[in-house]
PDB file of C-alpha atoms in Angstrom:
ATOM      1  CA  UNK Z 284     -30.940 -49.099 -21.287  1.00 42.00           C
ATOM      2  CA  UNK Z 285     -30.826 -45.666 -22.887  1.00 44.00           C
ATOM      3  CA  UNK Z 286     -31.779 -42.417 -21.197  1.00 43.00           C
ATOM      4  CA  UNK Z 287     -34.339 -40.226 -22.926  1.00 46.00           C
ATOM      5  CA  UNK Z 288     -33.369 -36.582 -22.551  1.00 44.00           C
ATOM      6  CA  UNK Z 289     -36.220 -35.137 -24.619  1.00 49.00           C
ATOM      7  CA  UNK Z 290     -38.380 -34.549 -21.554  1.00 49.00           C
ATOM      8  CA  UNK Z 291     -35.621 -33.124 -19.376  1.00 48.00           C
ATOM      9  CA  UNK Z 292     -35.505 -29.494 -18.394  1.00 55.00           C
ATOM     10  CA  UNK Z 293     -32.467 -27.428 -19.493  1.00 55.00           C
ATOM     11  CA  UNK Z 294     -31.263 -27.213 -15.883  1.00 53.00           C
ATOM     12  CA  UNK Z 295     -31.246 -31.001 -15.632  1.00 53.00           C
ATOM     13  CA  UNK Z 296     -29.300 -31.302 -18.897  1.00 51.00           C
ATOM     14  CA  UNK Z 297     -26.753 -28.825 -17.544  1.00 50.00           C
ATOM     15  CA  UNK Z 298     -26.395 -30.914 -14.386  1.00 53.00           C
ATOM     16  CA  UNK Z 299     -25.742 -34.038 -16.449  1.00 52.00           C
ATOM     17  CA  UNK Z 300     -23.032 -32.221 -18.435  1.00 53.00           C
ATOM     18  CA  UNK Z 301     -21.472 -30.888 -15.217  1.00 49.00           C
ATOM     19  CA  UNK Z 302     -21.453 -34.373 -13.726  1.00 50.00           C
ATOM     20  CA  UNK Z 303     -19.757 -35.799 -16.816  1.00 50.00           C
ATOM     21  CA  UNK Z 304     -17.113 -33.050 -16.857  1.00 49.00           C
ATOM     22  CA  UNK Z 305     -16.445 -33.294 -13.134  1.00 48.00           C
ATOM     23  CA  UNK Z 306     -15.583 -36.970 -13.448  1.00 49.00           C
ATOM     24  CA  UNK Z 307     -13.044 -36.142 -16.171  1.00 49.00           C
ATOM     25  CA  UNK Z 308     -11.146 -33.538 -14.103  1.00 52.00           C
ATOM     26  CA  UNK Z 309      -8.470 -35.936 -12.721  1.00 54.00           C
ATOM     27  CA  UNK Z 310      -7.861 -37.367 -16.201  1.00 54.00           C
ATOM     28  CA  UNK Z 311      -7.513 -33.872 -17.634  1.00 57.00           C
ATOM     29  CA  UNK Z 312      -5.037 -32.956 -14.916  1.00 57.00           C
ATOM     30  CA  UNK Z 313      -2.874 -35.988 -15.675  1.00 55.00           C
ATOM     31  CA  UNK Z 314      -3.025 -35.286 -19.398  1.00 57.00           C
ATOM     32  CA  UNK Z 315      -1.988 -31.651 -18.856  1.00 58.00           C
ATOM     33  CA  UNK Z 316       1.171 -32.693 -17.007  1.00 57.00           C
ATOM     34  CA  UNK Z 317       2.619 -33.969 -20.280  1.00 58.00           C
ATOM     35  CA  UNK Z 318       2.259 -30.554 -21.957  1.00 58.00           C
ATOM     36  CA  UNK Z 319       2.779 -28.103 -19.091  1.00 60.00           C
ATOM     37  CA  UNK Z 320       6.572 -28.002 -19.481  1.00 62.00           C
ATOM     38  CA  UNK Z 321       6.306 -27.101 -23.165  1.00 64.00           C
ATOM     39  CA  UNK Z 322       4.317 -23.924 -22.485  1.00 64.00           C
ATOM     40  CA  UNK Z 323       6.246 -20.721 -21.852  1.00 68.00           C
ATOM     41  CA  UNK Z 324       5.486 -18.341 -18.996  1.00 65.00           C
ATOM     42  CA  UNK Z 325       3.444 -15.873 -21.060  1.00 66.00           C
ATOM     43  CA  UNK Z 326       1.136 -18.501 -22.541  1.00 67.00           C
ATOM     44  CA  UNK Z 327       0.804 -20.235 -19.184  1.00 66.00           C
ATOM     45  CA  UNK Z 328      -0.284 -16.963 -17.557  1.00 68.00           C
ATOM     46  CA  UNK Z 329      -2.863 -16.436 -20.316  1.00 71.00           C
ATOM     47  CA  UNK Z 330      -4.256 -19.948 -19.884  1.00 69.00           C
ATOM     48  CA  UNK Z 331      -4.444 -19.534 -16.108  1.00 71.00           C
ATOM     49  CA  UNK Z 332      -6.281 -16.233 -16.583  1.00 73.00           C
ATOM     50  CA  UNK Z 333      -8.786 -17.919 -18.892  1.00 73.00           C
ATOM     51  CA  UNK Z 334      -9.283 -20.740 -16.400  1.00 72.00           C
ATOM     52  CA  UNK Z 335      -9.814 -18.252 -13.562  1.00 71.00           C
ATOM     53  CA  UNK Z 336     -12.342 -16.352 -15.690  1.00 71.00           C
ATOM     54  CA  UNK Z 337     -14.257 -19.547 -16.432  1.00 70.00           C
ATOM     55  CA  UNK Z 338     -14.319 -20.423 -12.730  1.00 67.00           C
ATOM     56  CA  UNK Z 339     -15.592 -16.945 -11.871  1.00 69.00           C
ATOM     57  CA  UNK Z 340     -18.311 -17.286 -14.514  1.00 65.00           C
ATOM     58  CA  UNK Z 341     -19.449 -20.634 -13.150  1.00 63.00           C
ATOM     59  CA  UNK Z 342     -19.478 -19.325  -9.577  1.00 61.00           C
ATOM     60  CA  UNK Z 343     -21.349 -16.165 -10.596  1.00 60.00           C
ATOM     61  CA  UNK Z 344     -24.013 -18.019 -12.570  1.00 61.00           C
ATOM     62  CA  UNK Z 345     -24.772 -20.132  -9.497  1.00 58.00           C
ATOM     63  CA  UNK Z 346     -24.616 -17.478  -6.818  1.00 56.00           C
ATOM     64  CA  UNK Z 347     -25.616 -14.123  -8.294  1.00 57.00           C
ATOM     65  CA  UNK Z 348     -29.147 -15.026  -9.483  1.00 57.00           C
ATOM     66  CA  UNK Z 349     -30.046 -16.429  -6.083  1.00 54.00           C
ATOM     67  CA  UNK Z 350     -28.479 -13.468  -4.289  1.00 52.00           C
ATOM     68  CA  UNK Z 351     -30.334 -11.016  -6.532  1.00 53.00           C
ATOM     69  CA  UNK Z 352     -33.608 -12.849  -5.903  1.00 53.00           C
ATOM     70  CA  UNK Z 353     -33.188 -12.650  -2.137  1.00 51.00           C
ATOM     71  CA  UNK Z 354     -31.783  -9.100  -2.058  1.00 53.00           C
ATOM     72  CA  UNK Z 355     -33.475  -6.710   0.377  1.00 52.00           C
ATOM     73  CA  UNK Z 356     -33.015  -2.982   1.002  1.00 53.00           C
ATOM     74  CA  UNK Z 357     -30.440  -3.232   3.756  1.00 59.00           C
ATOM     75  CA  UNK Z 358     -27.850  -0.806   2.437  1.00 64.00           C
ATOM     76  CA  UNK Z 359     -27.221   1.053   5.671  1.00 65.00           C
ATOM     77  CA  UNK Z 360     -27.043  -2.156   7.663  1.00 69.00           C
ATOM     78  CA  UNK Z 361     -24.467  -3.563   5.244  1.00 69.00           C
ATOM     79  CA  UNK Z 362     -22.510  -0.291   5.420  1.00 69.00           C
ATOM     80  CA  UNK Z 363     -22.438  -0.453   9.215  1.00 72.00           C
ATOM     81  CA  UNK Z 364     -21.316  -4.049   9.168  1.00 74.00           C
ATOM     82  CA  UNK Z 365     -18.580  -3.140   6.701  1.00 74.00           C
ATOM     83  CA  UNK Z 366     -17.275  -0.415   9.003  1.00 78.00           C
ATOM     84  CA  UNK Z 367     -17.400  -2.808  11.950  1.00 79.00           C
ATOM     85  CA  UNK Z 368     -15.445  -5.406   9.971  1.00 78.00           C
ATOM     86  CA  UNK Z 369     -12.778  -2.858   8.986  1.00 82.00           C
ATOM     87  CA  UNK Z 370     -12.490  -1.703  12.601  1.00 82.00           C
ATOM     88  CA  UNK Z 371     -12.074  -5.269  13.823  1.00 81.00           C
ATOM     89  CA  UNK Z 372      -9.406  -5.913  11.184  1.00 80.00           C
ATOM     90  CA  UNK Z 373      -7.452  -2.838  12.288  1.00 84.00           C
ATOM     91  CA  UNK Z 374      -7.740  -3.898  15.944  1.00 85.00           C
ATOM     92  CA  UNK Z 375      -6.454  -7.386  15.127  1.00 84.00           C
ATOM     93  CA  UNK Z 376      -3.517  -5.908  13.197  1.00 84.00           C
ATOM     94  CA  UNK Z 377      -2.642  -3.645  16.120  1.00 86.00           C
ATOM     95  CA  UNK Z 378      -2.930  -6.588  18.488  1.00 86.00           C
ATOM     96  CA  UNK Z 379      -0.573  -8.631  16.291  1.00 86.00           C
ATOM     97  CA  UNK Z 380       1.954  -5.777  16.187  1.00 87.00           C
ATOM     98  CA  UNK Z 381       1.812  -5.277  19.954  1.00 89.00           C
ATOM     99  CA  UNK Z 382       2.199  -8.993  20.603  1.00 89.00           C
ATOM    100  CA  UNK Z 383       5.187  -9.265  18.239  1.00 88.00           C
ATOM    101  CA  UNK Z 384       6.888  -6.338  20.014  1.00 88.00           C
ATOM    102  CA  UNK Z 385       6.288  -7.933  23.422  1.00 90.00           C
ATOM    103  CA  UNK Z 386       7.696 -11.256  22.190  1.00 88.00           C
ATOM    104  CA  UNK Z 387      10.795  -9.488  20.860  1.00 87.00           C
ATOM    105  CA  UNK Z 388      11.328  -7.681  24.162  1.00 88.00           C
ATOM    106  CA  UNK Z 389      10.908 -10.916  26.110  1.00 88.00           C
ATOM    107  CA  UNK Z 390      13.384 -12.638  23.812  1.00 87.00           C
ATOM    108  CA  UNK Z 391      15.938  -9.871  24.284  1.00 86.00           C
ATOM    109  CA  UNK Z 392      15.787 -10.453  28.037  1.00 86.00           C
ATOM    110  CA  UNK Z 393      15.342 -14.235  28.173  1.00 86.00           C
ATOM    111  CA  UNK Z 394      16.108 -16.150  24.962  1.00 87.00           C
ATOM    112  CA  UNK Z 395      18.631 -14.191  22.890  1.00 83.00           C
ATOM    113  CA  UNK Z 396      20.223 -11.639  25.251  1.00 83.00           C
ATOM    114  CA  UNK Z 397      23.589 -12.007  23.493  1.00 85.00           C
ATOM    115  CA  UNK Z 398      22.059 -10.845  20.173  1.00 83.00           C
ATOM    116  CA  UNK Z 399      20.046  -8.019  21.645  1.00 79.00           C
ATOM    117  CA  UNK Z 400      19.151  -5.415  19.065  1.00 80.00           C
ATOM    118  CA  UNK Z 401      20.777  -7.376  16.219  1.00 83.00           C
ATOM    119  CA  UNK Z 402      18.053 -10.045  16.384  1.00 85.00           C
ATOM    120  CA  UNK Z 403      15.273  -7.780  15.061  1.00 84.00           C
ATOM    121  CA  UNK Z 404      17.657  -6.291  12.488  1.00 84.00           C
ATOM    122  CA  UNK Z 405      18.524  -9.796  11.255  1.00 85.00           C
ATOM    123  CA  UNK Z 406      14.833 -10.718  11.101  1.00 85.00           C
ATOM    124  CA  UNK Z 407      14.131  -7.751   8.835  1.00 82.00           C
ATOM    125  CA  UNK Z 408      16.998  -8.641   6.496  1.00 82.00           C
ATOM    126  CA  UNK Z 409      15.940 -12.311   6.375  1.00 83.00           C
ATOM    127  CA  UNK Z 410      12.313 -11.506   5.568  1.00 81.00           C
ATOM    128  CA  UNK Z 411      13.343  -9.423   2.553  1.00 78.00           C
ATOM    129  CA  UNK Z 412      15.913 -12.031   1.441  1.00 78.00           C
ATOM    130  CA  UNK Z 413      13.196 -14.717   1.472  1.00 78.00           C
ATOM    131  CA  UNK Z 414      11.274 -12.656  -1.055  1.00 75.00           C
ATOM    132  CA  UNK Z 415      14.340 -12.432  -3.305  1.00 72.00           C
ATOM    133  CA  UNK Z 416      14.741 -16.213  -3.388  1.00 75.00           C
ATOM    134  CA  UNK Z 417      11.242 -17.702  -2.954  1.00 71.00           C
ATOM    135  CA  UNK Z 418       8.734 -15.063  -4.086  1.00 71.00           C
ATOM    136  CA  UNK Z 419       9.978 -13.456  -7.284  1.00 69.00           C
ATOM    137  CA  UNK Z 420       6.682 -12.951  -9.128  1.00 70.00           C
ATOM    138  CA  UNK Z 421       3.226 -11.827  -8.111  1.00 70.00           C
ATOM    139  CA  UNK Z 422      -0.002 -10.640  -9.687  1.00 68.00           C
ATOM    140  CA  UNK Z 423       0.143  -7.467  -7.603  1.00 69.00           C
ATOM    141  CA  UNK Z 424       3.679  -6.373  -8.565  1.00 73.00           C
ATOM    142  CA  UNK Z 425       6.524  -7.541 -10.758  1.00 73.00           C
ATOM    143  CA  UNK Z 426       9.141  -7.161  -7.993  1.00 76.00           C
ATOM    144  CA  UNK Z 427       7.803  -8.450  -4.643  1.00 78.00           C
ATOM    145  CA  UNK Z 428      11.062  -7.799  -2.774  1.00 77.00           C
ATOM    146  CA  UNK Z 429      11.159  -4.146  -3.804  1.00 81.00           C
ATOM    147  CA  UNK Z 430       7.457  -3.797  -3.002  1.00 82.00           C
ATOM    148  CA  UNK Z 431       7.954  -5.199   0.519  1.00 82.00           C
ATOM    149  CA  UNK Z 432      10.983  -2.964   1.085  1.00 83.00           C
ATOM    150  CA  UNK Z 433       9.007   0.097  -0.031  1.00 85.00           C
ATOM    151  CA  UNK Z 434       6.204  -0.853   2.359  1.00 85.00           C
ATOM    152  CA  UNK Z 435       8.700  -1.205   5.217  1.00 85.00           C
ATOM    153  CA  UNK Z 436      10.358   2.123   4.373  1.00 86.00           C
ATOM    154  CA  UNK Z 437       6.982   3.823   4.063  1.00 87.00           C
ATOM    155  CA  UNK Z 438       5.874   2.453   7.427  1.00 86.00           C
ATOM    156  CA  UNK Z 439       9.074   3.714   9.031  1.00 86.00           C
ATOM    157  CA  UNK Z 440       8.672   7.134   7.399  1.00 88.00           C
ATOM    158  CA  UNK Z 441       5.049   7.743   8.372  1.00 88.00           C
ATOM    159  CA  UNK Z 442       5.111   6.161  11.821  1.00 86.00           C
ATOM    160  CA  UNK Z 443       8.473   7.403  13.070  1.00 88.00           C
ATOM    161  CA  UNK Z 444       9.739  10.246  10.888  1.00 87.00           C
ATOM    162  CA  UNK Z 445       6.540  12.159  10.217  1.00 88.00           C
ATOM    163  CA  UNK Z 446       5.534  11.845  13.885  1.00 88.00           C
ATOM    164  CA  UNK Z 447       9.002  13.171  14.895  1.00 88.00           C
ATOM    165  CA  UNK Z 448       9.829  10.055  16.905  1.00 87.00           C
ATOM    166  CA  UNK Z 449      13.213   9.723  15.155  1.00 87.00           C
ATOM    167  CA  UNK Z 450      13.960  13.399  15.766  1.00 88.00           C
ATOM    168  CA  UNK Z 451      13.103  12.980  19.444  1.00 88.00           C
ATOM    169  CA  UNK Z 452      15.457   9.974  19.724  1.00 87.00           C
ATOM    170  CA  UNK Z 453      18.284  11.921  18.083  1.00 87.00           C
ATOM    171  CA  UNK Z 454      17.635  14.802  20.458  1.00 87.00           C
ATOM    172  CA  UNK Z 455      17.488  12.773  23.666  1.00 86.00           C
ATOM    173  CA  UNK Z 456      20.208  10.192  22.892  1.00 84.00           C
ATOM    174  CA  UNK Z 457      23.420  12.279  23.260  1.00 85.00           C
ATOM    175  CA  UNK Z 458      24.634  12.518  26.873  1.00 84.00           C
ATOM    176  CA  UNK Z 459      23.974  15.931  28.416  1.00 81.00           C
ATOM    177  CA  UNK Z 460      26.738  18.337  29.311  1.00 81.00           C
ATOM    178  CA  UNK Z 461      27.650  18.779  32.949  1.00 78.00           C
ATOM    179  CA  UNK Z 462      26.267  22.300  33.156  1.00 76.00           C
ATOM    180  CA  UNK Z 463      23.187  21.510  31.054  1.00 76.00           C
ATOM    181  CA  UNK Z 464      19.850  22.012  32.764  1.00 79.00           C
ATOM    182  CA  UNK Z 465      16.251  21.505  31.762  1.00 78.00           C
ATOM    183  CA  UNK Z 466      14.181  18.496  30.825  1.00 83.00           C
ATOM    184  CA  UNK Z 467      16.618  16.813  28.407  1.00 82.00           C
ATOM    185  CA  UNK Z 468      19.007  15.408  31.065  1.00 84.00           C
ATOM    186  CA  UNK Z 469      16.041  13.841  32.857  1.00 85.00           C
ATOM    187  CA  UNK Z 470      14.656  12.365  29.640  1.00 86.00           C
ATOM    188  CA  UNK Z 471      18.108  11.064  28.742  1.00 85.00           C
ATOM    189  CA  UNK Z 472      18.375   9.182  32.034  1.00 86.00           C
ATOM    190  CA  UNK Z 473      14.951   7.647  31.439  1.00 87.00           C
ATOM    191  CA  UNK Z 474      15.576   6.805  27.783  1.00 85.00           C
ATOM    192  CA  UNK Z 475      19.100   5.389  28.054  1.00 86.00           C
ATOM    193  CA  UNK Z 476      18.157   2.032  29.685  1.00 85.00           C
ATOM    194  CA  UNK Z 477      15.263   1.655  27.230  1.00 86.00           C
ATOM    195  CA  UNK Z 478      17.098   2.672  24.059  1.00 86.00           C
ATOM    196  CA  UNK Z 479      17.608  -0.842  22.664  1.00 87.00           C
ATOM    197  CA  UNK Z 480      13.999  -1.812  23.375  1.00 89.00           C
ATOM    198  CA  UNK Z 481      12.662   1.286  21.620  1.00 89.00           C
ATOM    199  CA  UNK Z 482      14.806   0.703  18.517  1.00 89.00           C
ATOM    200  CA  UNK Z 483      13.897  -3.013  18.553  1.00 89.00           C
ATOM    201  CA  UNK Z 484      10.198  -2.065  18.579  1.00 89.00           C
ATOM    202  CA  UNK Z 485      10.760   0.173  15.556  1.00 89.00           C
ATOM    203  CA  UNK Z 486      12.545  -2.616  13.666  1.00 88.00           C
ATOM    204  CA  UNK Z 487       9.861  -5.170  14.606  1.00 89.00           C
ATOM    205  CA  UNK Z 488       7.286  -2.750  13.194  1.00 90.00           C
ATOM    206  CA  UNK Z 489       9.165  -2.851   9.887  1.00 88.00           C
ATOM    207  CA  UNK Z 490       9.237  -6.672  10.013  1.00 89.00           C
ATOM    208  CA  UNK Z 491       5.481  -6.583  10.646  1.00 90.00           C
ATOM    209  CA  UNK Z 492       4.942  -4.354   7.607  1.00 88.00           C
ATOM    210  CA  UNK Z 493       7.052  -6.671   5.410  1.00 87.00           C
ATOM    211  CA  UNK Z 494       4.985  -9.682   6.487  1.00 87.00           C
ATOM    212  CA  UNK Z 495       1.789  -7.752   5.883  1.00 87.00           C
ATOM    213  CA  UNK Z 496       3.065  -6.975   2.379  1.00 85.00           C
ATOM    214  CA  UNK Z 497       3.770 -10.690   1.842  1.00 84.00           C
ATOM    215  CA  UNK Z 498       0.209 -11.567   2.849  1.00 84.00           C
ATOM    216  CA  UNK Z 499      -1.079  -8.892   0.487  1.00 84.00           C
ATOM    217  CA  UNK Z 500       0.959 -10.362  -2.374  1.00 83.00           C
ATOM    218  CA  UNK Z 501      -0.331 -13.860  -1.562  1.00 81.00           C
ATOM    219  CA  UNK Z 502      -3.996 -12.815  -1.340  1.00 82.00           C
ATOM    220  CA  UNK Z 503      -4.778 -13.530  -5.054  1.00 83.00           C
ATOM    221  CA  UNK Z 504      -3.590 -17.109  -4.567  1.00 82.00           C
ATOM    222  CA  UNK Z 505      -5.870 -17.562  -1.551  1.00 82.00           C
ATOM    223  CA  UNK Z 506      -8.783 -16.107  -3.520  1.00 84.00           C
ATOM    224  CA  UNK Z 507      -8.103 -18.419  -6.459  1.00 86.00           C
ATOM    225  CA  UNK Z 508      -8.056 -21.498  -4.223  1.00 85.00           C
ATOM    226  CA  UNK Z 509     -11.249 -20.315  -2.524  1.00 83.00           C
ATOM    227  CA  UNK Z 510     -12.900 -19.944  -5.919  1.00 87.00           C
ATOM    228  CA  UNK Z 511     -11.805 -23.430  -6.958  1.00 87.00           C
ATOM    229  CA  UNK Z 512     -13.183 -24.865  -3.710  1.00 83.00           C
ATOM    230  CA  UNK Z 513     -16.454 -22.974  -4.219  1.00 83.00           C
ATOM    231  CA  UNK Z 514     -16.932 -24.273  -7.756  1.00 86.00           C
ATOM    232  CA  UNK Z 515     -15.992 -27.806  -6.707  1.00 84.00           C
ATOM    233  CA  UNK Z 516     -18.537 -27.673  -3.881  1.00 80.00           C
ATOM    234  CA  UNK Z 517     -21.281 -26.402  -6.176  1.00 82.00           C
ATOM    235  CA  UNK Z 518     -20.603 -29.174  -8.697  1.00 83.00           C
ATOM    236  CA  UNK Z 519     -20.675 -31.829  -5.996  1.00 80.00           C
ATOM    237  CA  UNK Z 520     -23.927 -30.391  -4.661  1.00 79.00           C
ATOM    238  CA  UNK Z 521     -25.500 -30.703  -8.109  1.00 80.00           C
ATOM    239  CA  UNK Z 522     -24.229 -34.257  -8.359  1.00 80.00           C
ATOM    240  CA  UNK Z 523     -25.871 -35.129  -5.062  1.00 77.00           C
ATOM    241  CA  UNK Z 524     -29.126 -33.513  -6.116  1.00 76.00           C
ATOM    242  CA  UNK Z 525     -29.162 -35.269  -9.477  1.00 77.00           C
ATOM    243  CA  UNK Z 526     -28.277 -38.616  -7.937  1.00 74.00           C
ATOM    244  CA  UNK Z 527     -30.910 -38.321  -5.231  1.00 71.00           C
ATOM    245  CA  UNK Z 528     -28.316 -37.880  -2.500  1.00 67.00           C
ATOM    246  CA  UNK Z 529     -29.045 -36.527   0.928  1.00 71.00           C
ATOM    247  CA  UNK Z 530     -28.405 -32.848   1.562  1.00 67.00           C
ATOM    248  CA  UNK Z 531     -27.270 -32.037   5.099  1.00 69.00           C
ATOM    249  CA  UNK Z 532     -26.480 -28.520   6.280  1.00 72.00           C
ATOM    250  CA  UNK Z 533     -24.868 -29.613   9.559  1.00 74.00           C
ATOM    251  CA  UNK Z 534     -21.263 -29.571   8.324  1.00 73.00           C
ATOM    252  CA  UNK Z 535     -21.858 -26.519   6.127  1.00 73.00           C
ATOM    253  CA  UNK Z 536     -23.063 -24.256   8.933  1.00 77.00           C
ATOM    254  CA  UNK Z 537     -20.247 -25.245  11.288  1.00 79.00           C
ATOM    255  CA  UNK Z 538     -17.639 -24.901   8.529  1.00 77.00           C
ATOM    256  CA  UNK Z 539     -19.010 -21.465   7.577  1.00 77.00           C
ATOM    257  CA  UNK Z 540     -18.669 -20.276  11.161  1.00 80.00           C
ATOM    258  CA  UNK Z 541     -15.069 -21.532  11.315  1.00 80.00           C
ATOM    259  CA  UNK Z 542     -13.824 -19.875   8.100  1.00 78.00           C
ATOM    260  CA  UNK Z 543     -13.310 -16.334   9.407  1.00 78.00           C
ATOM    261  CA  UNK Z 544     -11.790 -17.341  12.790  1.00 80.00           C
ATOM    262  CA  UNK Z 545      -9.331 -19.684  11.070  1.00 81.00           C
ATOM    263  CA  UNK Z 546      -8.252 -16.974   8.618  1.00 79.00           C
ATOM    264  CA  UNK Z 547      -7.857 -14.412  11.405  1.00 79.00           C
ATOM    265  CA  UNK Z 548      -5.899 -16.814  13.624  1.00 83.00           C
ATOM    266  CA  UNK Z 549      -3.588 -17.744  10.737  1.00 81.00           C
ATOM    267  CA  UNK Z 550      -2.862 -14.124   9.807  1.00 80.00           C
ATOM    268  CA  UNK Z 551      -2.432 -12.987  13.408  1.00 80.00           C
ATOM    269  CA  UNK Z 552      -0.105 -15.893  14.216  1.00 82.00           C
ATOM    270  CA  UNK Z 553       2.076 -15.212  11.166  1.00 80.00           C
ATOM    271  CA  UNK Z 554       2.221 -11.466  11.811  1.00 80.00           C
ATOM    272  CA  UNK Z 555       2.831 -11.820  15.558  1.00 77.00           C
ATOM    273  CA  UNK Z 556       5.517 -14.509  15.460  1.00 75.00           C
TER     274      UNK Z 556
END
């Protein structure tokens, strides 16, 4: 029994071709394994760029026409939502930083009192060393370790040096002379028991900035996987439509609501702990 494609619309022909290609994806993956080791890094990067461009084209041809058809003049509403989203992101980052500082202080008193201030200093050194061994290349920068170290140094400079926090610590740390009067002896007595906790908070802030830099370097990978999942879902949807399958939006709506909370929880957990 032969199928007659003369009466089919172009969209239906495209769906048939997509269905045929989608069933060949596992075979193509297995066939590529035999040649992947023979390709050098430069050619492999070029091929991955071409593949990413093709995936973006497929996703855009499915999504952009429908989005343009349903577009409405809601510019100011979108702008307000964008500002609200940025504000929420900043609040979550501040919450993660505050929680990580509190955890470090609790650990200094309860879990690693013998390490004290050295624990946060060791964490900072370990985070940068992980980049040297496990994360040597990135789309964002050619030297991820140096990039993370520059981010940590920049955070320290703008948060503690520009705001004169470091100068205040240097001024209040030395013990006062016996005949010295004024506010410095009082501040010294208040600061002295809290000195290690203050410095630990500053070092944890640098650890937080290094981890934020790592997430920034890994963002293109997350976007690429999201694009692959989007294209795969669109192809499967066309297969179901062509095969007369049942379309149910129950899982889609619940999964769409869970995407942003899962991403936020993952980022906050990594930054805070």
